[in-house]
Structure formats: C-alpha cells, structure tokens
Amino acid sequence: MTQSICIITGSTLGGAEYVADHLESCLTAKGFEVKLFNNAELSDIQSQQTLIVVTSTHGAGELPDNIRPLFEALENQPLDLSQMKFGVVGLGSSDYDTFCHAVDIVENALKAKGAAQVCDSERIDTVTNFEHDETAERWLEGFLEKR
C-alpha cells in the first residue's frame, strides 16, 4: 500500500509554493503518493493522516491570504484530528519581530484539534538562508524518520 502525504501551502509571493513543489518531488521519488493543495479547504485535509504545511508569514505575523480561510474554518469547526500527524516548514524574514509567526498559528490550530506534531518546525530565514529547497529537504528527512 502506498503511503499518502498531504502538503498544503500558505504563500503570498510564491516562495512557499516553490518549497512545497520541491518537497512533493522528493516524496514522489521516495514512492509516496502526494496530494498538494495551494488553496486548501477543510475537506482537503480533515481525513488526512500525514500533513505537511509550508507557509510564509504575511503582514504583521499573519497567515497568507490563500491559507487563512482554511485555518479560520478549522478554528470554527468541532473537528477531531487525532488521527493526523503533521509538520511545518515556515519561510520568513528575521527583519520582522513576527518572524515565522504563521508557523506558530498553524501549530497551535492543529494541536488544538488533536493533531500530533511529529518534529520541530523548520523556520527558514529568507534574509540569511538562500537554500530554501535544500533546508526543507533536510527537515523532511527528519520528519519522515519520526512520523
């Protein structure tokens, strides 16, 4: 049986989508079935067992517009996601005091619904790290080992 992993993105300028595309390629090469959503809805994720969220932080520490409705819906629904394991890759600029705050929003929202975080989130500082794909790929190895 092929293992399935769902990836969703929160992206404003496309950086998180590029990283998610790279992770999808890595997982597919390893034999995983991957579902990738750039505008995920609650119905896309609520039955998933393994979820990876790749998101940037927008504005004053908020989720990007394409993922905000999903997390607002998640917050307002009485869901049990205890079957789900998840991990988060965040992109942000350390020039802001809300550096990768969207990661915290995602972690808290999923944990509040019973989902289990597999490993520490990867927070990529776009000011000093220009190897986003490689950094995310290294994180993915740890995520796969621990899930």
PDB file of C-alpha atoms in Angstrom:
ATOM      1  CA  MET A   1       0.000   0.000   0.000  1.00  0.00           C
ATOM      2  CA  THR A   2       1.370   3.391  -0.991  1.00  0.00           C
ATOM      3  CA  GLN A   3       1.686   5.860   1.853  1.00  0.00           C
ATOM      4  CA  SER A   4      -0.022   9.175   1.292  1.00  0.00           C
ATOM      5  CA  ILE A   5       1.162  12.588   2.438  1.00  0.00           C
ATOM      6  CA  CYS A   6      -0.784  15.817   2.012  1.00  0.00           C
ATOM      7  CA  ILE A   7       1.047  19.120   1.539  1.00  0.00           C
ATOM      8  CA  ILE A   8      -0.689  22.473   1.811  1.00  0.00           C
ATOM      9  CA  THR A   9       0.808  25.890   1.187  1.00  0.00           C
ATOM     10  CA  GLY A  10       0.368  29.367   2.533  1.00  0.00           C
ATOM     11  CA  SER A  11       2.061  31.679   0.083  1.00  0.00           C
ATOM     12  CA  THR A  12       1.927  35.329  -0.870  1.00  0.00           C
ATOM     13  CA  LEU A  13       4.789  35.713  -3.349  1.00  0.00           C
ATOM     14  CA  GLY A  14       5.241  32.057  -4.313  1.00  0.00           C
ATOM     15  CA  GLY A  15       8.246  31.117  -2.178  1.00  0.00           C
ATOM     16  CA  ALA A  16       6.352  28.614  -0.047  1.00  0.00           C
ATOM     17  CA  GLU A  17       4.793  27.073  -3.173  1.00  0.00           C
ATOM     18  CA  TYR A  18       8.258  26.510  -4.658  1.00  0.00           C
ATOM     19  CA  VAL A  19       9.418  24.782  -1.475  1.00  0.00           C
ATOM     20  CA  ALA A  20       6.241  22.661  -1.385  1.00  0.00           C
ATOM     21  CA  ASP A  21       6.770  21.651  -5.023  1.00  0.00           C
ATOM     22  CA  HIS A  22      10.307  20.569  -4.147  1.00  0.00           C
ATOM     23  CA  LEU A  23       9.106  18.502  -1.177  1.00  0.00           C
ATOM     24  CA  GLU A  24       6.443  16.919  -3.393  1.00  0.00           C
ATOM     25  CA  SER A  25       9.178  15.879  -5.853  1.00  0.00           C
ATOM     26  CA  CYS A  26      11.303  14.434  -3.034  1.00  0.00           C
ATOM     27  CA  LEU A  27       8.383  12.451  -1.617  1.00  0.00           C
ATOM     28  CA  THR A  28       7.251  11.183  -5.016  1.00  0.00           C
ATOM     29  CA  ALA A  29      10.809   9.985  -5.716  1.00  0.00           C
ATOM     30  CA  LYS A  30      10.637   8.028  -2.445  1.00  0.00           C
ATOM     31  CA  GLY A  31       7.420   6.306  -3.545  1.00  0.00           C
ATOM     32  CA  PHE A  32       4.885   8.335  -1.585  1.00  0.00           C
ATOM     33  CA  GLU A  33       1.541   9.376  -3.013  1.00  0.00           C
ATOM     34  CA  VAL A  34       1.380  13.144  -2.565  1.00  0.00           C
ATOM     35  CA  LYS A  35      -1.606  15.469  -2.619  1.00  0.00           C
ATOM     36  CA  LEU A  36      -0.589  19.127  -2.934  1.00  0.00           C
ATOM     37  CA  PHE A  37      -3.059  21.961  -2.352  1.00  0.00           C
ATOM     38  CA  ASN A  38      -2.181  25.625  -2.878  1.00  0.00           C
ATOM     39  CA  ASN A  39      -5.695  26.721  -1.873  1.00  0.00           C
ATOM     40  CA  ALA A  40      -6.642  24.014   0.604  1.00  0.00           C
ATOM     41  CA  GLU A  41     -10.111  23.726   2.066  1.00  0.00           C
ATOM     42  CA  LEU A  42     -11.151  21.890   5.195  1.00  0.00           C
ATOM     43  CA  SER A  43     -12.478  18.951   3.171  1.00  0.00           C
ATOM     44  CA  ASP A  44      -8.995  18.534   1.623  1.00  0.00           C
ATOM     45  CA  ILE A  45      -7.256  17.954   4.943  1.00  0.00           C
ATOM     46  CA  GLN A  46      -9.718  16.677   7.558  1.00  0.00           C
ATOM     47  CA  SER A  47      -9.287  12.980   6.684  1.00  0.00           C
ATOM     48  CA  GLN A  48      -5.520  13.129   6.051  1.00  0.00           C
ATOM     49  CA  GLN A  49      -3.214  11.116   8.282  1.00  0.00           C
ATOM     50  CA  THR A  50       0.003  12.931   7.394  1.00  0.00           C
ATOM     51  CA  LEU A  51       0.068  16.655   6.696  1.00  0.00           C
ATOM     52  CA  ILE A  52       2.919  18.989   5.837  1.00  0.00           C
ATOM     53  CA  VAL A  53       2.211  22.722   5.906  1.00  0.00           C
ATOM     54  CA  VAL A  54       4.611  25.026   4.058  1.00  0.00           C
ATOM     55  CA  THR A  55       3.804  28.652   4.794  1.00  0.00           C
ATOM     56  CA  SER A  56       5.244  32.110   4.729  1.00  0.00           C
ATOM     57  CA  THR A  57       4.304  34.796   7.226  1.00  0.00           C
ATOM     58  CA  HIS A  58       2.392  37.741   5.833  1.00  0.00           C
ATOM     59  CA  GLY A  59       1.887  41.275   7.084  1.00  0.00           C
ATOM     60  CA  ALA A  60       2.130  41.631  10.842  1.00  0.00           C
ATOM     61  CA  GLY A  61       2.634  37.938  11.547  1.00  0.00           C
ATOM     62  CA  GLU A  62      -0.453  36.589   9.811  1.00  0.00           C
ATOM     63  CA  LEU A  63      -1.201  33.640   7.590  1.00  0.00           C
ATOM     64  CA  PRO A  64      -1.124  34.350   3.848  1.00  0.00           C
ATOM     65  CA  ASP A  65      -4.486  35.031   2.175  1.00  0.00           C
ATOM     66  CA  ASN A  66      -4.613  31.661   0.393  1.00  0.00           C
ATOM     67  CA  ILE A  67      -4.435  29.640   3.638  1.00  0.00           C
ATOM     68  CA  ARG A  68      -6.193  31.946   6.113  1.00  0.00           C
ATOM     69  CA  PRO A  69      -9.754  30.760   5.230  1.00  0.00           C
ATOM     70  CA  LEU A  70      -8.754  27.150   5.902  1.00  0.00           C
ATOM     71  CA  PHE A  71      -7.451  27.931   9.374  1.00  0.00           C
ATOM     72  CA  GLU A  72     -10.444  30.152  10.175  1.00  0.00           C
ATOM     73  CA  ALA A  73     -12.727  27.241   9.204  1.00  0.00           C
ATOM     74  CA  LEU A  74     -10.594  24.845  11.249  1.00  0.00           C
ATOM     75  CA  GLU A  75     -10.891  27.071  14.304  1.00  0.00           C
ATOM     76  CA  ASN A  76     -14.677  27.283  13.964  1.00  0.00           C
ATOM     77  CA  GLN A  77     -15.406  23.579  13.453  1.00  0.00           C
ATOM     78  CA  PRO A  78     -15.631  20.945  16.198  1.00  0.00           C
ATOM     79  CA  LEU A  79     -13.158  18.607  14.494  1.00  0.00           C
ATOM     80  CA  ASP A  80     -11.152  15.707  15.895  1.00  0.00           C
ATOM     81  CA  LEU A  81      -7.836  15.461  14.044  1.00  0.00           C
ATOM     82  CA  SER A  82      -6.264  12.976  16.469  1.00  0.00           C
ATOM     83  CA  GLN A  83      -5.534  10.620  13.548  1.00  0.00           C
ATOM     84  CA  MET A  84      -3.321  13.280  11.941  1.00  0.00           C
ATOM     85  CA  LYS A  85       0.427  13.742  12.246  1.00  0.00           C
ATOM     86  CA  PHE A  86       1.858  16.994  10.952  1.00  0.00           C
ATOM     87  CA  GLY A  87       4.952  19.060  10.359  1.00  0.00           C
ATOM     88  CA  VAL A  88       5.502  22.687   9.375  1.00  0.00           C
ATOM     89  CA  VAL A  89       8.057  24.496   7.233  1.00  0.00           C
ATOM     90  CA  GLY A  90       7.933  28.267   7.522  1.00  0.00           C
ATOM     91  CA  LEU A  91       9.576  30.991   5.490  1.00  0.00           C
ATOM     92  CA  GLY A  92      10.048  34.428   6.925  1.00  0.00           C
ATOM     93  CA  SER A  93      12.337  37.379   7.406  1.00  0.00           C
ATOM     94  CA  SER A  94      14.184  37.882  10.672  1.00  0.00           C
ATOM     95  CA  ASP A  95      13.986  41.611   9.917  1.00  0.00           C
ATOM     96  CA  TYR A  96      10.494  41.412  11.478  1.00  0.00           C
ATOM     97  CA  ASP A  97       9.684  40.742  15.115  1.00  0.00           C
ATOM     98  CA  THR A  98       6.896  38.436  13.906  1.00  0.00           C
ATOM     99  CA  PHE A  99       9.472  36.139  12.215  1.00  0.00           C
ATOM    100  CA  CYS A 100       7.691  32.953  11.102  1.00  0.00           C
ATOM    101  CA  HIS A 101       4.697  33.699  13.346  1.00  0.00           C
ATOM    102  CA  ALA A 102       2.445  31.877  10.854  1.00  0.00           C
ATOM    103  CA  VAL A 103       4.228  28.670  11.926  1.00  0.00           C
ATOM    104  CA  ASP A 104       3.012  29.234  15.490  1.00  0.00           C
ATOM    105  CA  ILE A 105      -0.544  29.842  14.249  1.00  0.00           C
ATOM    106  CA  VAL A 106      -0.519  26.582  12.260  1.00  0.00           C
ATOM    107  CA  GLU A 107       0.997  24.537  15.102  1.00  0.00           C
ATOM    108  CA  ASN A 108      -1.473  25.857  17.680  1.00  0.00           C
ATOM    109  CA  ALA A 109      -4.524  25.416  15.440  1.00  0.00           C
ATOM    110  CA  LEU A 110      -3.717  21.816  14.516  1.00  0.00           C
ATOM    111  CA  LYS A 111      -2.733  20.813  18.061  1.00  0.00           C
ATOM    112  CA  ALA A 112      -5.977  22.355  19.367  1.00  0.00           C
ATOM    113  CA  LYS A 113      -7.867  19.839  17.201  1.00  0.00           C
ATOM    114  CA  GLY A 114      -5.803  16.893  18.456  1.00  0.00           C
ATOM    115  CA  ALA A 115      -3.249  16.549  15.667  1.00  0.00           C
ATOM    116  CA  ALA A 116       0.227  15.414  16.721  1.00  0.00           C
ATOM    117  CA  GLN A 117       3.287  17.406  15.720  1.00  0.00           C
ATOM    118  CA  VAL A 118       5.969  14.980  14.553  1.00  0.00           C
ATOM    119  CA  CYS A 119       9.074  17.153  14.949  1.00  0.00           C
ATOM    120  CA  ASP A 120      10.196  20.730  15.433  1.00  0.00           C
ATOM    121  CA  SER A 121       9.089  23.080  12.700  1.00  0.00           C
ATOM    122  CA  GLU A 122      11.675  24.384  10.262  1.00  0.00           C
ATOM    123  CA  ARG A 123      11.834  28.178  10.277  1.00  0.00           C
ATOM    124  CA  ILE A 124      13.735  29.379   7.211  1.00  0.00           C
ATOM    125  CA  ASP A 125      15.110  32.899   7.476  1.00  0.00           C
ATOM    126  CA  THR A 126      14.963  34.287   3.949  1.00  0.00           C
ATOM    127  CA  VAL A 127      17.397  37.055   4.935  1.00  0.00           C
ATOM    128  CA  THR A 128      20.299  34.686   5.620  1.00  0.00           C
ATOM    129  CA  ASN A 129      19.258  31.369   4.029  1.00  0.00           C
ATOM    130  CA  PHE A 130      19.064  31.234   0.246  1.00  0.00           C
ATOM    131  CA  GLU A 131      18.911  27.419   0.077  1.00  0.00           C
ATOM    132  CA  HIS A 132      15.208  27.062   0.889  1.00  0.00           C
ATOM    133  CA  ASP A 133      14.691  23.795  -1.009  1.00  0.00           C
ATOM    134  CA  GLU A 134      17.765  22.135   0.490  1.00  0.00           C
ATOM    135  CA  THR A 135      16.892  23.272   4.017  1.00  0.00           C
ATOM    136  CA  ALA A 136      13.341  21.941   3.662  1.00  0.00           C
ATOM    137  CA  GLU A 137      14.634  18.678   2.197  1.00  0.00           C
ATOM    138  CA  ARG A 138      16.928  18.127   5.221  1.00  0.00           C
ATOM    139  CA  TRP A 139      13.969  18.828   7.521  1.00  0.00           C
ATOM    140  CA  LEU A 140      11.861  16.338   5.526  1.00  0.00           C
ATOM    141  CA  GLU A 141      14.324  13.506   6.254  1.00  0.00           C
ATOM    142  CA  GLY A 142      13.843  14.033   9.998  1.00  0.00           C
ATOM    143  CA  PHE A 143      10.092  14.332   9.599  1.00  0.00           C
ATOM    144  CA  LEU A 144       9.885  11.029   7.718  1.00  0.00           C
ATOM    145  CA  GLU A 145      12.053   9.241  10.293  1.00  0.00           C
ATOM    146  CA  LYS A 146       9.899  10.385  13.210  1.00  0.00           C
ATOM    147  CA  ARG A 147       6.412  10.060  11.803  1.00  0.00           C
TER     148      ARG A 147
END
